[in-house]
Amino acid sequence: MLDTPEAVVEALRENNERPHGLQRTVTAEELVEAAEPFDEPDVLATALLELMQAYEYTGEHRKSPVVFARVLKLWDTAPESFSQWEAHQVFWRFKWVTTSLLQVPEVPLAAIRGWIDQMRTRYTSADHGMQPVAAMGYHVAHHTGEGLADAYDLWATRPRTELSDCEACEIRHFAGHRVAAGDDAGALETWQPVLGGSMGCTEEPQMSQALALLPLLRTGRADEARSHHLTGYRQVRGNTGMQDEVGLHLEFCGLSRNEGRGLEILAENRPLFEATGAPLARLGFLTGAEVLLARLTEDGHADTAVAGPPGRNWTAGELLSHVRSEADRLTTAFDTRNATTAVGDRRRARLAQRPLLAEPLPLGLRTSHTRPSSAQAALDGAPDTAASAGSEVPQDFVALVREARRLTGAGHPGERRLWARVEERLADGSATHDDVLGPEELLQAEIADQRAYRLARKDRDAESAGELKRAAELYEGLGMPWHALSARSRSLAWLSSSDGAERDAIRAGLDETLAEAARLMTQAAWPEGQDAGGRAERELEYLTVLYSATFAAYQEALRELQEAAGSATERFEERAGTLRTEAERLSVPHHVANALQFAADLAARRGDIAGAEEGLLAALAAVDASGRPWRGSRPRALLAQLMLGKDEPARAVELLHQALADAARYDDTDFAVAPTYALLGHAASHLDDMTGAVRHLSEAAARFDQDGDHDEATDVRIQLADVLARGGRQADAVAVLESVLGGEGAAAGDARALAQARLSLARGLRDLGEYLPAAEEFLRLADIVAAWEDDGQVLTLVAAEAATALAMADRWEAAATAYGRAVAAHADAPNPSLIIHMMCEFARLTMLAREADGLDTALDHLTQADAVCAAVPKDAEDFAPWYGRGTVHYRRARVLAEAERFEQALAEAEAAIAAHEEGAEHGEVPRAEAVRIAALIEGNGLTRFQEAIARLTAAAARCRQAGLQEAAHILDALRQDYLKR
């Protein structure tokens, strides 16, 4: 009941602890109404200031000036009703009103300038400096585009005052001024204290992070742009007071070619379409959405389903029209009010921007919204012919086929794209066979051959074999026995991973092709004058048959490693030896490399690292001799794996970079790019190159998603989050883990790996101070792991961490329930160290809560911790009794000291020191901390400075002797403080 002023004040105090949002704003409105009937202007003043703050931080700028008018009326009639802080706020919030009035196009400029004049008058009367007034003049000039240079000089050259915007916000405006002037580099230099984390406030760095995204991209600092998008967006999503910033993140997604991420942001911020309290910020949001939607529609995706204003379904094209219409209306309203084109000019400049990157910037995030791909051929299994690296695709059909055949003869990977275009043009009727290309059956055989390869890459082996059999029949009909034999051998080799009886049939079939190849070789006379090109072609087909047999034997040898059944090694060695010998005899080095690479791979799998390395180096030498440099990417990637295993990450990085560069240079679309980027990320992390590791792992995740390998993408993202967390970028790590575990498809992947990811997410949220979301993740995880009958200790761990997080979030009832669950789980699956830590944390947090019975409750938790410690069997593994006892004594000392029971506290600190001494060298660090607490109790609590100094002197010397220089420095600093006293 709000029937007394005291009740209203208490309700105001409670409401002030709520996060900004609809509930806090509605409650603030109700409290103003409740305060009005009382003849208590101080209560009404507090209520009005609370309501104004709620409006400011939820984007209700239309309402804020009306509330402040009432505040001023109270200030003029009863200034004594305002506390010192509230009196300061009266002058501070003049600035809020100016910026709020700028937000509303119905408010004339004359009224805004009149308001600034009133601000100047009141500041002068109260003897406040004029810099904040000049700042408001600058904001009007920036908004209208009139007198900007003079207004900036007037503001920027004045000294700051106690009523100036906080330094972080001023930096944002200074940097924004430079961005508007086209000086991105200078703006980023100005922004450094905010973006670097050394300066911030309730609005920073998230506002600056949004504004800096495009300047970072334009200056080539894409890694920083990625990071600021990840961390900054988390702070503004769904916030009606941050509409403009959400729009900037949407714009960033459109211009960094992350349209799928942009669609997800649209869906997460759907309520912002209905937020109308801040029209200028609304225009910023709509313009960012328009940039994103325009990118989609320009690329032919107008019919893509997107999230728009609630109440109906939207396509990208429909929402674009809606957004454009509303943004046009607001732009016109502002420019009419201002009698300038500044607002419209800024919007048109944003809409005129083109993507800043040639390829999507990998963000490291999983998104449930993927951008639709370009139209594909109707035929199932048809290729994706999107543009890629490589030579130009000839427009003339005859030239196209001839170039595809030339690349095939050279073994160049660029052939794939050209043959895909050949097939596409025949399918869509834009080309027909020309007799100058030879028999039509030949072209059909070549196309079937290529289609078989694509199907094999998709693990559709049976269909691939069928296409190769068709090709073989066509080659037979054309009198091309070597081509037919090559196709048949490959049709069998691609099926060599089959199980059971099929293996014997495949082996027999390959033996027949080898026999036929030997027969044809015997019959081939190849006289001196025979066409050298035809002879080389036959030799290549012959070696392809040997390669097929070697590949099948390699598959059998792999199974032998896994199944430990039978011996396929001799068969493989025979096949690989024949391939290598014949390739050397015929001077075809790339097939020599193939034989060596197969053997090296098997050697590595058997643990013969030296043999594998030798074989791969020999294979690369053969590639160099072959004149086919594109064949070096795979052996380089394999060699890089070996180098990582040998702890030579620098060499691995060099090999992987070259492998990726060659794959791109030679248009090798079949190269395993995603795993290679993942490996490169690991190598970079081993070199402590965290920036490189993040970049490469993000790229790997995006590539796995493109390939449809979503489980692999999830694994890489979990690794990425670990790298980010270890690099001190916890907010980035949390953003990545939220994308892995949130939304559709969150349950996909290995259950244990996902549980570990959720644990990391919960801990990350806790480290960021987001205690309630952390507790929710811990509780969700506890429900998951409760079903793990084989690993009960995990439930103990998760329940304990959930309890602590709930206590940190001030949810004590829920914390008590989780506490009991953890203790029960510990009884079934003991984890004494963790339970002791939880109980000590509860003692600490209970004292922080300052409850009436806090001391007794805290000490009770520590008594329980003593009991847990005493109950641990003496022969228990992974538990140090001295550390457990020392931890409890240490916490009890601090609890008692906070209760000013200093003699008892000192006794506990002494007990902690003695316990940690039992740990010998392992106990030196916690012992030093216990000594510090004992000295603080002696000096600050008991004023026994000489005793404390003596204790600190001895402990610091002991730390230096143990090599603990930092601990010694901390103790010495406290000792010097006491000596000065």
Coordinates of N, CA and C in Angstrom, one line a residue, residues 856-956:
D856 N 25.6 -14.7 12.1 CA 25.3 -16.0 12.5 C 25.2 -17.0 11.3
T857 N 24.5 -16.5 10.3 CA 24.3 -17.3 9.1 C 25.6 -17.6 8.4
A858 N 26.4 -16.6 8.3 CA 27.7 -16.8 7.7 C 28.6 -17.8 8.4
L859 N 28.6 -17.7 9.8 CA 29.4 -18.6 10.6 C 28.8 -20.0 10.5
D860 N 27.5 -20.1 10.3 CA 26.9 -21.4 10.2 C 27.4 -22.1 8.9
H861 N 27.5 -21.3 7.8 CA 28.0 -21.9 6.6 C 29.4 -22.4 6.7
L862 N 30.2 -21.7 7.5 CA 31.6 -22.1 7.7 C 31.7 -23.3 8.6
T863 N 30.8 -23.4 9.5 CA 30.7 -24.6 10.4 C 30.4 -25.9 9.5
Q864 N 29.5 -25.7 8.6 CA 29.2 -26.8 7.6 C 30.4 -27.1 6.8
A865 N 31.1 -26.1 6.4 CA 32.4 -26.3 5.6 C 33.4 -27.1 6.4
D866 N 33.5 -26.8 7.7 CA 34.4 -27.6 8.6 C 34.0 -29.0 8.6
A867 N 32.7 -29.3 8.7 CA 32.2 -30.7 8.7 C 32.5 -31.4 7.4
V868 N 32.3 -30.7 6.3 CA 32.7 -31.4 5.0 C 34.1 -31.7 5.0
C869 N 35.0 -30.8 5.4 CA 36.4 -31.0 5.4 C 36.8 -32.2 6.3
A870 N 36.2 -32.3 7.5 CA 36.5 -33.3 8.4 C 36.1 -34.7 7.9
A871 N 35.0 -34.7 7.1 CA 34.4 -36.0 6.7 C 35.2 -36.6 5.5
V872 N 36.1 -35.9 4.9 CA 36.8 -36.4 3.8 C 37.8 -37.5 4.2
P873 N 37.8 -38.7 3.6 CA 38.7 -39.8 4.0 C 40.1 -39.3 3.8
K874 N 41.0 -39.8 4.7 CA 42.4 -39.4 4.6 C 43.1 -39.8 3.3
D875 N 42.6 -40.9 2.7 CA 43.3 -41.3 1.5 C 42.6 -40.8 0.2
A876 N 41.7 -39.8 0.4 CA 41.0 -39.3 -0.8 C 41.9 -38.6 -1.7
E877 N 41.7 -38.9 -3.0 CA 42.5 -38.3 -4.1 C 41.9 -36.9 -4.4
D878 N 42.7 -36.1 -5.0 CA 42.3 -34.7 -5.5 C 41.8 -33.9 -4.4
F879 N 42.2 -34.1 -3.1 CA 41.8 -33.2 -2.0 C 43.0 -33.0 -1.1
A880 N 43.3 -31.7 -0.9 CA 44.4 -31.4 0.1 C 43.8 -30.9 1.4
P881 N 43.8 -31.7 2.4 CA 43.2 -31.3 3.7 C 43.6 -30.0 4.2
W882 N 45.0 -29.7 4.1 CA 45.5 -28.5 4.6 C 44.9 -27.3 3.9
Y883 N 44.6 -27.4 2.6 CA 44.1 -26.3 1.8 C 42.6 -26.1 2.2
G884 N 41.9 -27.2 2.3 CA 40.5 -27.1 2.8 C 40.4 -26.4 4.1
R885 N 41.1 -26.8 5.1 CA 41.1 -26.2 6.4 C 41.5 -24.7 6.4
G886 N 42.6 -24.5 5.6 CA 43.1 -23.1 5.5 C 42.1 -22.2 4.9
T887 N 41.4 -22.7 3.9 CA 40.4 -21.9 3.2 C 39.2 -21.4 4.1
V888 N 38.8 -22.4 4.9 CA 37.7 -22.1 5.9 C 38.2 -21.1 7.0
H889 N 39.3 -21.4 7.5 CA 39.9 -20.5 8.5 C 40.0 -19.0 8.0
Y890 N 40.5 -19.0 6.7 CA 40.7 -17.7 6.1 C 39.4 -16.9 6.0
R891 N 38.4 -17.6 5.5 CA 37.1 -16.9 5.3 C 36.5 -16.6 6.6
R892 N 36.6 -17.4 7.7 CA 36.1 -17.1 9.0 C 36.8 -15.9 9.5
A893 N 38.0 -15.8 9.3 CA 38.8 -14.6 9.8 C 38.2 -13.3 9.1
R894 N 37.9 -13.3 7.9 CA 37.4 -12.1 7.2 C 35.9 -11.8 7.6
V895 N 35.1 -12.9 7.8 CA 33.8 -12.7 8.3 C 33.8 -12.0 9.7
L896 N 34.6 -12.5 10.6 CA 34.7 -12.0 12.0 C 35.3 -10.6 12.0
A897 N 36.2 -10.3 11.1 CA 36.8 -9.0 11.0 C 35.7 -8.0 10.5
E898 N 34.9 -8.4 9.6 CA 33.8 -7.5 9.1 C 32.8 -7.2 10.3
A899 N 32.6 -8.2 11.2 CA 31.8 -8.0 12.3 C 32.5 -7.3 13.5
E900 N 33.7 -6.9 13.2 CA 34.6 -6.2 14.2 C 34.9 -7.0 15.4
R901 N 34.9 -8.3 15.3 CA 35.3 -9.2 16.3 C 36.8 -9.6 16.0
F902 N 37.7 -8.6 16.3 CA 39.0 -8.7 15.8 C 39.9 -9.7 16.4
E903 N 39.8 -9.9 17.7 CA 40.6 -10.9 18.4 C 40.3 -12.3 17.8
Q904 N 39.0 -12.6 17.7 CA 38.7 -13.9 17.1 C 39.1 -14.0 15.7
A905 N 39.0 -12.9 14.9 CA 39.4 -12.9 13.5 C 40.9 -13.2 13.4
L906 N 41.7 -12.6 14.3 CA 43.1 -12.8 14.2 C 43.5 -14.2 14.5
A907 N 42.8 -14.8 15.5 CA 43.1 -16.2 15.8 C 42.8 -17.1 14.5
E908 N 41.7 -16.8 13.8 CA 41.4 -17.6 12.6 C 42.4 -17.4 11.5
A909 N 42.8 -16.1 11.4 CA 43.9 -15.9 10.4 C 45.2 -16.6 10.7
E910 N 45.5 -16.7 12.0 CA 46.7 -17.5 12.4 C 46.5 -18.9 12.1
A911 N 45.3 -19.4 12.3 CA 45.0 -20.8 12.0 C 45.1 -21.1 10.5
A912 N 44.7 -20.1 9.7 CA 44.8 -20.2 8.2 C 46.3 -20.3 7.8
I913 N 47.1 -19.4 8.4 CA 48.5 -19.4 8.1 C 49.1 -20.8 8.4
A914 N 48.8 -21.3 9.6 CA 49.4 -22.6 10.0 C 48.9 -23.7 9.1
A915 N 47.7 -23.7 8.7 CA 47.2 -24.8 7.8 C 47.9 -24.7 6.4
H916 N 48.1 -23.5 5.9 CA 48.7 -23.4 4.6 C 50.2 -23.8 4.6
E917 N 50.8 -23.6 5.8 CA 52.2 -24.0 5.9 C 52.4 -25.5 5.7
E918 N 51.4 -26.3 6.0 CA 51.4 -27.7 5.8 C 51.5 -28.1 4.3
G919 N 51.2 -27.2 3.5 CA 51.2 -27.4 2.0 C 52.6 -27.2 1.4
A920 N 53.6 -26.8 2.3 CA 54.9 -26.6 1.8 C 54.9 -25.6 0.7
E921 N 55.6 -25.9 -0.4 CA 55.7 -24.9 -1.5 C 54.4 -24.6 -2.2
H922 N 53.5 -25.6 -2.1 CA 52.1 -25.4 -2.7 C 51.3 -24.4 -1.9
G923 N 51.6 -24.3 -0.7 CA 50.8 -23.4 0.2 C 51.4 -22.0 0.4
E924 N 52.4 -21.7 -0.3 CA 53.1 -20.4 -0.1 C 52.2 -19.2 -0.5
V925 N 51.5 -19.3 -1.6 CA 50.7 -18.2 -2.1 C 49.5 -18.0 -1.2
P926 N 48.6 -19.0 -0.9 CA 47.5 -18.7 0.1 C 48.0 -18.3 1.4
R927 N 49.2 -18.9 1.9 CA 49.8 -18.4 3.2 C 50.0 -16.9 3.2
A928 N 50.6 -16.4 2.1 CA 50.9 -15.0 2.0 C 49.7 -14.2 2.1
E929 N 48.6 -14.6 1.5 CA 47.3 -13.9 1.5 C 46.8 -13.9 3.0
A930 N 46.9 -15.1 3.6 CA 46.4 -15.2 5.0 C 47.2 -14.2 5.9
V931 N 48.5 -14.1 5.7 CA 49.4 -13.2 6.4 C 48.9 -11.8 6.2
R932 N 48.6 -11.4 5.0 CA 48.1 -10.1 4.7 C 46.8 -9.7 5.5
I933 N 45.9 -10.7 5.5 CA 44.6 -10.5 6.3 C 45.0 -10.3 7.8
A934 N 45.8 -11.2 8.3 CA 46.2 -11.1 9.7 C 46.8 -9.7 10.0
A935 N 47.7 -9.2 9.1 CA 48.3 -7.9 9.3 C 47.2 -6.8 9.3
L936 N 46.3 -6.9 8.4 CA 45.2 -5.9 8.3 C 44.4 -5.9 9.6
I937 N 44.1 -7.1 10.1 CA 43.3 -7.2 11.4 C 44.1 -6.6 12.5
E938 N 45.4 -6.9 12.6 CA 46.3 -6.4 13.6 C 46.4 -4.8 13.5
G939 N 46.6 -4.3 12.3 CA 46.9 -2.9 12.2 C 45.6 -2.1 12.2
N940 N 44.7 -2.4 11.3 CA 43.4 -1.6 11.2 C 42.4 -1.9 12.3
G941 N 42.4 -3.2 12.7 CA 41.3 -3.5 13.7 C 41.8 -3.4 15.1
L942 N 43.1 -3.8 15.4 CA 43.6 -3.8 16.8 C 44.6 -2.7 17.0
T943 N 45.0 -2.0 16.0 CA 46.0 -0.9 16.1 C 47.3 -1.4 16.6
R944 N 47.6 -2.6 16.3 CA 48.9 -3.2 16.7 C 49.9 -3.1 15.5
F945 N 50.3 -1.9 15.2 CA 51.1 -1.7 14.0 C 52.4 -2.3 14.1
Q946 N 53.1 -2.3 15.2 CA 54.4 -2.9 15.2 C 54.4 -4.4 15.0
E947 N 53.4 -5.0 15.6 CA 53.3 -6.5 15.4 C 53.0 -6.8 13.9
A948 N 52.1 -5.9 13.3 CA 51.7 -6.1 11.9 C 52.9 -5.9 11.0
I949 N 53.8 -4.9 11.3 CA 54.9 -4.6 10.5 C 55.9 -5.8 10.6
A950 N 56.1 -6.3 11.8 CA 57.0 -7.4 11.9 C 56.5 -8.6 11.2
R951 N 55.3 -8.9 11.2 CA 54.7 -10.0 10.5 C 54.9 -9.8 9.0
L952 N 54.6 -8.6 8.5 CA 54.7 -8.4 7.1 C 56.2 -8.4 6.6
T953 N 57.1 -8.0 7.4 CA 58.5 -8.0 7.1 C 59.0 -9.4 6.9
A954 N 58.7 -10.3 7.8 CA 59.1 -11.7 7.7 C 58.4 -12.4 6.5
A955 N 57.1 -12.1 6.3 CA 56.4 -12.8 5.3 C 56.9 -12.4 3.9
A956 N 57.2 -11.1 3.7 CA 57.7 -10.6 2.4 C 59.0 -11.2 2.1

